[in-house]
Amino acid sequence: MVVDRRVRIAELVLRCLICGLGLLAAVLIGSDSQVREIFSIRKKARYTDMKALVFLVVANGLAAAYSLVQILRCVVSMVRGKVLFSKPLAWVIFSGDQLMAYLTLAAVAAAAQSSVFGKLGQQELQWMKICNMYGKFCNQVGEGIASALIASLITVVLSAISAFSLFRLYGGNKRKSNSRW
């Protein structure tokens, strides 16, 4: 029982962190913009200019919303004293946690790669460095990506806890049998 309680508390804390960091990343990147005037032409840098950043904002918004729903489920299960409501629900939670882990990791990877192009450019393709011109924009995007990276790493840990809980509670037979299968 002590292990169950610690796992439930750890799950609740991790889900709160994912919700907060995912929301922080989405707000930091989604609200970021900077206007530059180049030869009397005004150009505004926004997160929508890079599709990888749009993907990151959407993925972190989804992860935060999913975590909020799961936080409510965790609180209800703690109040009721049950770990999970049913076996199908346990599978849904496990699958959702896996999906969020893969989604957030993919979004962070795509945004990080796009950010490297913005920071360093790509001479072979004649892409110039844009962070020299839009320093504030790039710094805030970097902060958002860092927050999203931490949130995605926490989703990986949480999906491992979810797998542990599912297979510990609902894994095969608890008794030994003589047959191989």
mmCIF file with all atom_site columns, C-alpha atoms in Angstrom:
data_model
loop_
_atom_site.group_PDB
_atom_site.id
_atom_site.type_symbol
_atom_site.label_atom_id
_atom_site.label_alt_id
_atom_site.label_comp_id
_atom_site.label_asym_id
_atom_site.label_entity_id
_atom_site.label_seq_id
_atom_site.pdbx_PDB_ins_code
_atom_site.Cartn_x
_atom_site.Cartn_y
_atom_site.Cartn_z
_atom_site.occupancy
_atom_site.B_iso_or_equiv
_atom_site.pdbx_formal_charge
_atom_site.auth_seq_id
_atom_site.auth_comp_id
_atom_site.auth_asym_id
_atom_site.auth_atom_id
_atom_site.pdbx_PDB_model_num
ATOM 1   C CA . MET A 1 1   ? 0.000   0.000   0.000   1.00 0.00 ? 1   MET A CA 1
ATOM 2   C CA . VAL A 1 2   ? 2.860   2.405   0.684   1.00 0.00 ? 2   VAL A CA 1
ATOM 3   C CA . VAL A 1 3   ? 4.209   1.827   -2.841  1.00 0.00 ? 3   VAL A CA 1
ATOM 4   C CA . ASP A 1 4   ? 0.751   2.435   -4.348  1.00 0.00 ? 4   ASP A CA 1
ATOM 5   C CA . ARG A 1 5   ? 0.423   5.713   -2.467  1.00 0.00 ? 5   ARG A CA 1
ATOM 6   C CA . ARG A 1 6   ? 3.894   6.871   -3.522  1.00 0.00 ? 6   ARG A CA 1
ATOM 7   C CA . VAL A 1 7   ? 3.207   5.959   -7.151  1.00 0.00 ? 7   VAL A CA 1
ATOM 8   C CA . ARG A 1 8   ? -0.085  7.871   -7.086  1.00 0.00 ? 8   ARG A CA 1
ATOM 9   C CA . ILE A 1 9   ? 1.566   10.945  -5.551  1.00 0.00 ? 9   ILE A CA 1
ATOM 10  C CA . ALA A 1 10  ? 4.455   10.776  -8.033  1.00 0.00 ? 10  ALA A CA 1
ATOM 11  C CA . GLU A 1 11  ? 1.986   10.448  -10.897 1.00 0.00 ? 11  GLU A CA 1
ATOM 12  C CA . LEU A 1 12  ? 0.008   13.446  -9.673  1.00 0.00 ? 12  LEU A CA 1
ATOM 13  C CA . VAL A 1 13  ? 3.124   15.611  -9.265  1.00 0.00 ? 13  VAL A CA 1
ATOM 14  C CA . LEU A 1 14  ? 4.464   14.637  -12.690 1.00 0.00 ? 14  LEU A CA 1
ATOM 15  C CA . ARG A 1 15  ? 1.120   15.338  -14.365 1.00 0.00 ? 15  ARG A CA 1
ATOM 16  C CA . CYS A 1 16  ? 1.014   18.763  -12.700 1.00 0.00 ? 16  CYS A CA 1
ATOM 17  C CA . LEU A 1 17  ? 4.525   19.487  -13.974 1.00 0.00 ? 17  LEU A CA 1
ATOM 18  C CA . ILE A 1 18  ? 3.600   18.414  -17.504 1.00 0.00 ? 18  ILE A CA 1
ATOM 19  C CA . CYS A 1 19  ? 0.503   20.593  -17.418 1.00 0.00 ? 19  CYS A CA 1
ATOM 20  C CA . GLY A 1 20  ? 2.406   23.630  -16.160 1.00 0.00 ? 20  GLY A CA 1
ATOM 21  C CA . LEU A 1 21  ? 5.480   23.260  -18.372 1.00 0.00 ? 21  LEU A CA 1
ATOM 22  C CA . GLY A 1 22  ? 3.442   22.382  -21.460 1.00 0.00 ? 22  GLY A CA 1
ATOM 23  C CA . LEU A 1 23  ? 1.248   25.414  -20.957 1.00 0.00 ? 23  LEU A CA 1
ATOM 24  C CA . LEU A 1 24  ? 4.311   27.592  -20.311 1.00 0.00 ? 24  LEU A CA 1
ATOM 25  C CA . ALA A 1 25  ? 5.966   26.380  -23.525 1.00 0.00 ? 25  ALA A CA 1
ATOM 26  C CA . ALA A 1 26  ? 2.807   26.949  -25.569 1.00 0.00 ? 26  ALA A CA 1
ATOM 27  C CA . VAL A 1 27  ? 2.336   30.467  -24.164 1.00 0.00 ? 27  VAL A CA 1
ATOM 28  C CA . LEU A 1 28  ? 5.999   31.440  -24.527 1.00 0.00 ? 28  LEU A CA 1
ATOM 29  C CA . ILE A 1 29  ? 6.145   30.390  -28.158 1.00 0.00 ? 29  ILE A CA 1
ATOM 30  C CA . GLY A 1 30  ? 2.569   31.271  -29.107 1.00 0.00 ? 30  GLY A CA 1
ATOM 31  C CA . SER A 1 31  ? 2.791   34.826  -27.809 1.00 0.00 ? 31  SER A CA 1
ATOM 32  C CA . ASP A 1 32  ? 6.265   35.497  -29.233 1.00 0.00 ? 32  ASP A CA 1
ATOM 33  C CA . SER A 1 33  ? 6.736   38.047  -31.983 1.00 0.00 ? 33  SER A CA 1
ATOM 34  C CA . GLN A 1 34  ? 9.248   40.700  -32.952 1.00 0.00 ? 34  GLN A CA 1
ATOM 35  C CA . VAL A 1 35  ? 9.074   43.434  -35.585 1.00 0.00 ? 35  VAL A CA 1
ATOM 36  C CA . ARG A 1 36  ? 12.152  44.512  -37.524 1.00 0.00 ? 36  ARG A CA 1
ATOM 37  C CA . GLU A 1 37  ? 12.422  47.295  -40.038 1.00 0.00 ? 37  GLU A CA 1
ATOM 38  C CA . ILE A 1 38  ? 14.785  46.518  -42.900 1.00 0.00 ? 38  ILE A CA 1
ATOM 39  C CA . PHE A 1 39  ? 15.172  49.220  -45.568 1.00 0.00 ? 39  PHE A CA 1
ATOM 40  C CA . SER A 1 40  ? 11.819  50.773  -44.573 1.00 0.00 ? 40  SER A CA 1
ATOM 41  C CA . ILE A 1 41  ? 10.069  47.400  -44.869 1.00 0.00 ? 41  ILE A CA 1
ATOM 42  C CA . ARG A 1 42  ? 8.558   46.090  -41.658 1.00 0.00 ? 42  ARG A CA 1
ATOM 43  C CA . LYS A 1 43  ? 8.839   42.359  -41.141 1.00 0.00 ? 43  LYS A CA 1
ATOM 44  C CA . LYS A 1 44  ? 7.225   40.644  -38.172 1.00 0.00 ? 44  LYS A CA 1
ATOM 45  C CA . ALA A 1 45  ? 8.609   37.331  -36.942 1.00 0.00 ? 45  ALA A CA 1
ATOM 46  C CA . ARG A 1 46  ? 5.932   35.056  -35.472 1.00 0.00 ? 46  ARG A CA 1
ATOM 47  C CA . TYR A 1 47  ? 5.836   31.447  -34.434 1.00 0.00 ? 47  TYR A CA 1
ATOM 48  C CA . THR A 1 48  ? 3.493   30.727  -37.345 1.00 0.00 ? 48  THR A CA 1
ATOM 49  C CA . ASP A 1 49  ? 6.376   31.442  -39.733 1.00 0.00 ? 49  ASP A CA 1
ATOM 50  C CA . MET A 1 50  ? 7.926   28.088  -38.752 1.00 0.00 ? 50  MET A CA 1
ATOM 51  C CA . LYS A 1 51  ? 5.581   25.117  -39.001 1.00 0.00 ? 51  LYS A CA 1
ATOM 52  C CA . ALA A 1 52  ? 7.667   23.156  -36.488 1.00 0.00 ? 52  ALA A CA 1
ATOM 53  C CA . LEU A 1 53  ? 6.886   25.818  -33.872 1.00 0.00 ? 53  LEU A CA 1
ATOM 54  C CA . VAL A 1 54  ? 3.176   25.585  -34.680 1.00 0.00 ? 54  VAL A CA 1
ATOM 55  C CA . PHE A 1 55  ? 3.427   21.810  -34.176 1.00 0.00 ? 55  PHE A CA 1
ATOM 56  C CA . LEU A 1 56  ? 5.204   22.383  -30.863 1.00 0.00 ? 56  LEU A CA 1
ATOM 57  C CA . VAL A 1 57  ? 2.539   24.802  -29.616 1.00 0.00 ? 57  VAL A CA 1
ATOM 58  C CA . VAL A 1 58  ? -0.278  22.415  -30.574 1.00 0.00 ? 58  VAL A CA 1
ATOM 59  C CA . ALA A 1 59  ? 1.481   19.366  -29.113 1.00 0.00 ? 59  ALA A CA 1
ATOM 60  C CA . ASN A 1 60  ? 2.192   21.127  -25.812 1.00 0.00 ? 60  ASN A CA 1
ATOM 61  C CA . GLY A 1 61  ? -1.359  22.440  -25.653 1.00 0.00 ? 61  GLY A CA 1
ATOM 62  C CA . LEU A 1 62  ? -2.669  18.909  -26.139 1.00 0.00 ? 62  LEU A CA 1
ATOM 63  C CA . ALA A 1 63  ? -0.266  17.508  -23.547 1.00 0.00 ? 63  ALA A CA 1
ATOM 64  C CA . ALA A 1 64  ? -1.300  20.166  -21.023 1.00 0.00 ? 64  ALA A CA 1
ATOM 65  C CA . ALA A 1 65  ? -5.014  19.523  -21.627 1.00 0.00 ? 65  ALA A CA 1
ATOM 66  C CA . TYR A 1 66  ? -4.559  15.745  -21.404 1.00 0.00 ? 66  TYR A CA 1
ATOM 67  C CA . SER A 1 67  ? -2.572  16.155  -18.197 1.00 0.00 ? 67  SER A CA 1
ATOM 68  C CA . LEU A 1 68  ? -5.273  18.362  -16.709 1.00 0.00 ? 68  LEU A CA 1
ATOM 69  C CA . VAL A 1 69  ? -7.888  15.662  -17.372 1.00 0.00 ? 69  VAL A CA 1
ATOM 70  C CA . GLN A 1 70  ? -5.576  13.036  -15.880 1.00 0.00 ? 70  GLN A CA 1
ATOM 71  C CA . ILE A 1 71  ? -4.924  15.244  -12.841 1.00 0.00 ? 71  ILE A CA 1
ATOM 72  C CA . LEU A 1 72  ? -8.656  15.264  -12.175 1.00 0.00 ? 72  LEU A CA 1
ATOM 73  C CA . ARG A 1 73  ? -8.734  11.462  -12.561 1.00 0.00 ? 73  ARG A CA 1
ATOM 74  C CA . CYS A 1 74  ? -5.800  11.121  -10.145 1.00 0.00 ? 74  CYS A CA 1
ATOM 75  C CA . VAL A 1 75  ? -7.492  13.293  -7.536  1.00 0.00 ? 75  VAL A CA 1
ATOM 76  C CA . VAL A 1 76  ? -10.754 11.341  -7.846  1.00 0.00 ? 76  VAL A CA 1
ATOM 77  C CA . SER A 1 77  ? -8.924  8.017   -7.528  1.00 0.00 ? 77  SER A CA 1
ATOM 78  C CA . MET A 1 78  ? -7.041  9.283   -4.459  1.00 0.00 ? 78  MET A CA 1
ATOM 79  C CA . VAL A 1 79  ? -10.286 10.413  -2.835  1.00 0.00 ? 79  VAL A CA 1
ATOM 80  C CA . ARG A 1 80  ? -12.002 7.112   -3.614  1.00 0.00 ? 80  ARG A CA 1
ATOM 81  C CA . GLY A 1 81  ? -8.955  5.129   -2.543  1.00 0.00 ? 81  GLY A CA 1
ATOM 82  C CA . LYS A 1 82  ? -8.782  3.062   -5.743  1.00 0.00 ? 82  LYS A CA 1
ATOM 83  C CA . VAL A 1 83  ? -5.758  3.010   -8.026  1.00 0.00 ? 83  VAL A CA 1
ATOM 84  C CA . LEU A 1 84  ? -7.699  2.645   -11.276 1.00 0.00 ? 84  LEU A CA 1
ATOM 85  C CA . PHE A 1 85  ? -11.358 2.345   -12.133 1.00 0.00 ? 85  PHE A CA 1
ATOM 86  C CA . SER A 1 86  ? -11.188 -0.563  -14.578 1.00 0.00 ? 86  SER A CA 1
ATOM 87  C CA . LYS A 1 87  ? -8.891  -2.566  -16.803 1.00 0.00 ? 87  LYS A CA 1
ATOM 88  C CA . PRO A 1 88  ? -10.040 -0.849  -20.037 1.00 0.00 ? 88  PRO A CA 1
ATOM 89  C CA . LEU A 1 89  ? -9.484  2.550   -18.428 1.00 0.00 ? 89  LEU A CA 1
ATOM 90  C CA . ALA A 1 90  ? -5.997  1.475   -17.401 1.00 0.00 ? 90  ALA A CA 1
ATOM 91  C CA . TRP A 1 91  ? -5.242  0.591   -21.019 1.00 0.00 ? 91  TRP A CA 1
ATOM 92  C CA . VAL A 1 92  ? -6.639  3.925   -22.220 1.00 0.00 ? 92  VAL A CA 1
ATOM 93  C CA . ILE A 1 93  ? -4.447  5.808   -19.726 1.00 0.00 ? 93  ILE A CA 1
ATOM 94  C CA . PHE A 1 94  ? -1.380  3.783   -20.729 1.00 0.00 ? 94  PHE A CA 1
ATOM 95  C CA . SER A 1 95  ? -2.057  4.382   -24.434 1.00 0.00 ? 95  SER A CA 1
ATOM 96  C CA . GLY A 1 96  ? -2.719  8.086   -23.889 1.00 0.00 ? 96  GLY A CA 1
ATOM 97  C CA . ASP A 1 97  ? 0.497   8.488   -21.918 1.00 0.00 ? 97  ASP A CA 1
ATOM 98  C CA . GLN A 1 98  ? 2.455   6.732   -24.668 1.00 0.00 ? 98  GLN A CA 1
ATOM 99  C CA . LEU A 1 99  ? 0.837   8.909   -27.328 1.00 0.00 ? 99  LEU A CA 1
ATOM 100 C CA . MET A 1 100 ? 1.660   12.102  -25.422 1.00 0.00 ? 100 MET A CA 1
ATOM 101 C CA . ALA A 1 101 ? 5.260   11.001  -24.903 1.00 0.00 ? 101 ALA A CA 1
ATOM 102 C CA . TYR A 1 102 ? 5.776   10.290  -28.609 1.00 0.00 ? 102 TYR A CA 1
ATOM 103 C CA . LEU A 1 103 ? 3.928   13.439  -29.687 1.00 0.00 ? 103 LEU A CA 1
ATOM 104 C CA . THR A 1 104 ? 5.837   15.802  -27.415 1.00 0.00 ? 104 THR A CA 1
ATOM 105 C CA . LEU A 1 105 ? 9.217   14.251  -28.209 1.00 0.00 ? 105 LEU A CA 1
ATOM 106 C CA . ALA A 1 106 ? 8.554   14.525  -31.953 1.00 0.00 ? 106 ALA A CA 1
ATOM 107 C CA . ALA A 1 107 ? 7.456   18.143  -31.588 1.00 0.00 ? 107 ALA A CA 1
ATOM 108 C CA . VAL A 1 108 ? 10.525  19.085  -29.549 1.00 0.00 ? 108 VAL A CA 1
ATOM 109 C CA . ALA A 1 109 ? 12.835  17.369  -32.037 1.00 0.00 ? 109 ALA A CA 1
ATOM 110 C CA . ALA A 1 110 ? 11.259  19.171  -35.004 1.00 0.00 ? 110 ALA A CA 1
ATOM 111 C CA . ALA A 1 111 ? 11.312  22.554  -33.264 1.00 0.00 ? 111 ALA A CA 1
ATOM 112 C CA . ALA A 1 112 ? 14.904  22.092  -32.113 1.00 0.00 ? 112 ALA A CA 1
ATOM 113 C CA . GLN A 1 113 ? 16.035  21.267  -35.655 1.00 0.00 ? 113 GLN A CA 1
ATOM 114 C CA . SER A 1 114 ? 14.236  24.290  -37.081 1.00 0.00 ? 114 SER A CA 1
ATOM 115 C CA . SER A 1 115 ? 15.711  26.470  -34.359 1.00 0.00 ? 115 SER A CA 1
ATOM 116 C CA . VAL A 1 116 ? 19.213  25.307  -35.228 1.00 0.00 ? 116 VAL A CA 1
ATOM 117 C CA . PHE A 1 117 ? 18.607  26.472  -38.796 1.00 0.00 ? 117 PHE A CA 1
ATOM 118 C CA . GLY A 1 118 ? 17.405  29.824  -37.467 1.00 0.00 ? 118 GLY A CA 1
ATOM 119 C CA . LYS A 1 119 ? 20.401  30.198  -35.181 1.00 0.00 ? 119 LYS A CA 1
ATOM 120 C CA . LEU A 1 120 ? 23.175  28.903  -37.442 1.00 0.00 ? 120 LEU A CA 1
ATOM 121 C CA . GLY A 1 121 ? 21.703  29.090  -40.932 1.00 0.00 ? 121 GLY A CA 1
ATOM 122 C CA . GLN A 1 122 ? 22.544  26.591  -43.670 1.00 0.00 ? 122 GLN A CA 1
ATOM 123 C CA . GLN A 1 123 ? 25.153  27.872  -46.071 1.00 0.00 ? 123 GLN A CA 1
ATOM 124 C CA . GLU A 1 124 ? 24.777  25.015  -48.568 1.00 0.00 ? 124 GLU A CA 1
ATOM 125 C CA . LEU A 1 125 ? 21.121  25.944  -49.062 1.00 0.00 ? 125 LEU A CA 1
ATOM 126 C CA . GLN A 1 126 ? 21.805  29.685  -48.748 1.00 0.00 ? 126 GLN A CA 1
ATOM 127 C CA . TRP A 1 127 ? 19.609  29.998  -45.651 1.00 0.00 ? 127 TRP A CA 1
ATOM 128 C CA . MET A 1 128 ? 20.769  32.885  -43.546 1.00 0.00 ? 128 MET A CA 1
ATOM 129 C CA . LYS A 1 129 ? 20.898  33.194  -39.786 1.00 0.00 ? 129 LYS A CA 1
ATOM 130 C CA . ILE A 1 130 ? 17.758  34.921  -38.590 1.00 0.00 ? 130 ILE A CA 1
ATOM 131 C CA . CYS A 1 131 ? 18.564  35.030  -34.888 1.00 0.00 ? 131 CYS A CA 1
ATOM 132 C CA . ASN A 1 132 ? 21.053  37.828  -35.574 1.00 0.00 ? 132 ASN A CA 1
ATOM 133 C CA . MET A 1 133 ? 18.134  40.013  -36.665 1.00 0.00 ? 133 MET A CA 1
ATOM 134 C CA . TYR A 1 134 ? 15.426  38.686  -34.333 1.00 0.00 ? 134 TYR A CA 1
ATOM 135 C CA . GLY A 1 135 ? 17.310  38.134  -31.080 1.00 0.00 ? 135 GLY A CA 1
ATOM 136 C CA . LYS A 1 136 ? 14.387  38.582  -28.673 1.00 0.00 ? 136 LYS A CA 1
ATOM 137 C CA . PHE A 1 137 ? 12.202  36.275  -30.744 1.00 0.00 ? 137 PHE A CA 1
ATOM 138 C CA . CYS A 1 138 ? 14.857  33.550  -30.829 1.00 0.00 ? 138 CYS A CA 1
ATOM 139 C CA . ASN A 1 139 ? 15.578  33.806  -27.097 1.00 0.00 ? 139 ASN A CA 1
ATOM 140 C CA . GLN A 1 140 ? 11.929  33.426  -26.178 1.00 0.00 ? 140 GLN A CA 1
ATOM 141 C CA . VAL A 1 141 ? 11.521  30.496  -28.580 1.00 0.00 ? 141 VAL A CA 1
ATOM 142 C CA . GLY A 1 142 ? 14.582  28.900  -26.972 1.00 0.00 ? 142 GLY A CA 1
ATOM 143 C CA . GLU A 1 143 ? 13.013  29.268  -23.540 1.00 0.00 ? 143 GLU A CA 1
ATOM 144 C CA . GLY A 1 144 ? 9.805   27.690  -24.833 1.00 0.00 ? 144 GLY A CA 1
ATOM 145 C CA . ILE A 1 145 ? 11.690  24.786  -26.387 1.00 0.00 ? 145 ILE A CA 1
ATOM 146 C CA . ALA A 1 146 ? 13.598  24.220  -23.136 1.00 0.00 ? 146 ALA A CA 1
ATOM 147 C CA . SER A 1 147 ? 10.322  24.124  -21.216 1.00 0.00 ? 147 SER A CA 1
ATOM 148 C CA . ALA A 1 148 ? 8.823   21.761  -23.796 1.00 0.00 ? 148 ALA A CA 1
ATOM 149 C CA . LEU A 1 149 ? 11.892  19.513  -23.616 1.00 0.00 ? 149 LEU A CA 1
ATOM 150 C CA . ILE A 1 150 ? 11.574  19.156  -19.848 1.00 0.00 ? 150 ILE A CA 1
ATOM 151 C CA . ALA A 1 151 ? 7.844   18.468  -20.213 1.00 0.00 ? 151 ALA A CA 1
ATOM 152 C CA . SER A 1 152 ? 8.475   15.823  -22.874 1.00 0.00 ? 152 SER A CA 1
ATOM 153 C CA . LEU A 1 153 ? 11.104  14.082  -20.738 1.00 0.00 ? 153 LEU A CA 1
ATOM 154 C CA . ILE A 1 154 ? 8.616   14.016  -17.873 1.00 0.00 ? 154 ILE A CA 1
ATOM 155 C CA . THR A 1 155 ? 6.017   12.446  -20.200 1.00 0.00 ? 155 THR A CA 1
ATOM 156 C CA . VAL A 1 156 ? 8.505   9.660   -20.928 1.00 0.00 ? 156 VAL A CA 1
ATOM 157 C CA . VAL A 1 157 ? 8.981   9.039   -17.198 1.00 0.00 ? 157 VAL A CA 1
ATOM 158 C CA . LEU A 1 158 ? 5.228   9.182   -16.667 1.00 0.00 ? 158 LEU A CA 1
ATOM 159 C CA . SER A 1 159 ? 4.571   6.703   -19.469 1.00 0.00 ? 159 SER A CA 1
ATOM 160 C CA . ALA A 1 160 ? 7.026   4.321   -17.810 1.00 0.00 ? 160 ALA A CA 1
ATOM 161 C CA . ILE A 1 161 ? 5.155   4.702   -14.507 1.00 0.00 ? 161 ILE A CA 1
ATOM 162 C CA . SER A 1 162 ? 1.889   4.129   -16.351 1.00 0.00 ? 162 SER A CA 1
ATOM 163 C CA . ALA A 1 163 ? 3.265   0.950   -17.925 1.00 0.00 ? 163 ALA A CA 1
ATOM 164 C CA . PHE A 1 164 ? 4.547   -0.209  -14.527 1.00 0.00 ? 164 PHE A CA 1
ATOM 165 C CA . SER A 1 165 ? 1.154   0.389   -12.926 1.00 0.00 ? 165 SER A CA 1
ATOM 166 C CA . LEU A 1 166 ? -0.774  -1.300  -15.707 1.00 0.00 ? 166 LEU A CA 1
ATOM 167 C CA . PHE A 1 167 ? 1.329   -4.435  -15.936 1.00 0.00 ? 167 PHE A CA 1
ATOM 168 C CA . ARG A 1 168 ? 1.814   -4.717  -12.189 1.00 0.00 ? 168 ARG A CA 1
ATOM 169 C CA . LEU A 1 169 ? -1.904  -4.539  -11.531 1.00 0.00 ? 169 LEU A CA 1
ATOM 170 C CA . TYR A 1 170 ? -3.246  -6.302  -14.604 1.00 0.00 ? 170 TYR A CA 1
ATOM 171 C CA . GLY A 1 171 ? -0.336  -8.333  -15.957 1.00 0.00 ? 171 GLY A CA 1
ATOM 172 C CA . GLY A 1 172 ? -0.734  -12.087 -16.681 1.00 0.00 ? 172 GLY A CA 1
ATOM 173 C CA . ASN A 1 173 ? -1.460  -14.683 -14.038 1.00 0.00 ? 173 ASN A CA 1
ATOM 174 C CA . LYS A 1 174 ? -0.139  -14.005 -10.572 1.00 0.00 ? 174 LYS A CA 1
ATOM 175 C CA . ARG A 1 175 ? 0.361   -17.717 -9.930  1.00 0.00 ? 175 ARG A CA 1
ATOM 176 C CA . LYS A 1 176 ? 2.794   -20.005 -11.634 1.00 0.00 ? 176 LYS A CA 1
ATOM 177 C CA . SER A 1 177 ? 1.543   -22.564 -14.088 1.00 0.00 ? 177 SER A CA 1
ATOM 178 C CA . ASN A 1 178 ? 3.177   -25.635 -15.517 1.00 0.00 ? 178 ASN A CA 1
ATOM 179 C CA . SER A 1 179 ? 2.403   -24.823 -19.127 1.00 0.00 ? 179 SER A CA 1
ATOM 180 C CA . ARG A 1 180 ? 4.643   -22.587 -21.203 1.00 0.00 ? 180 ARG A CA 1
ATOM 181 C CA . TRP A 1 181 ? 1.863   -20.526 -22.681 1.00 0.00 ? 181 TRP A CA 1
#
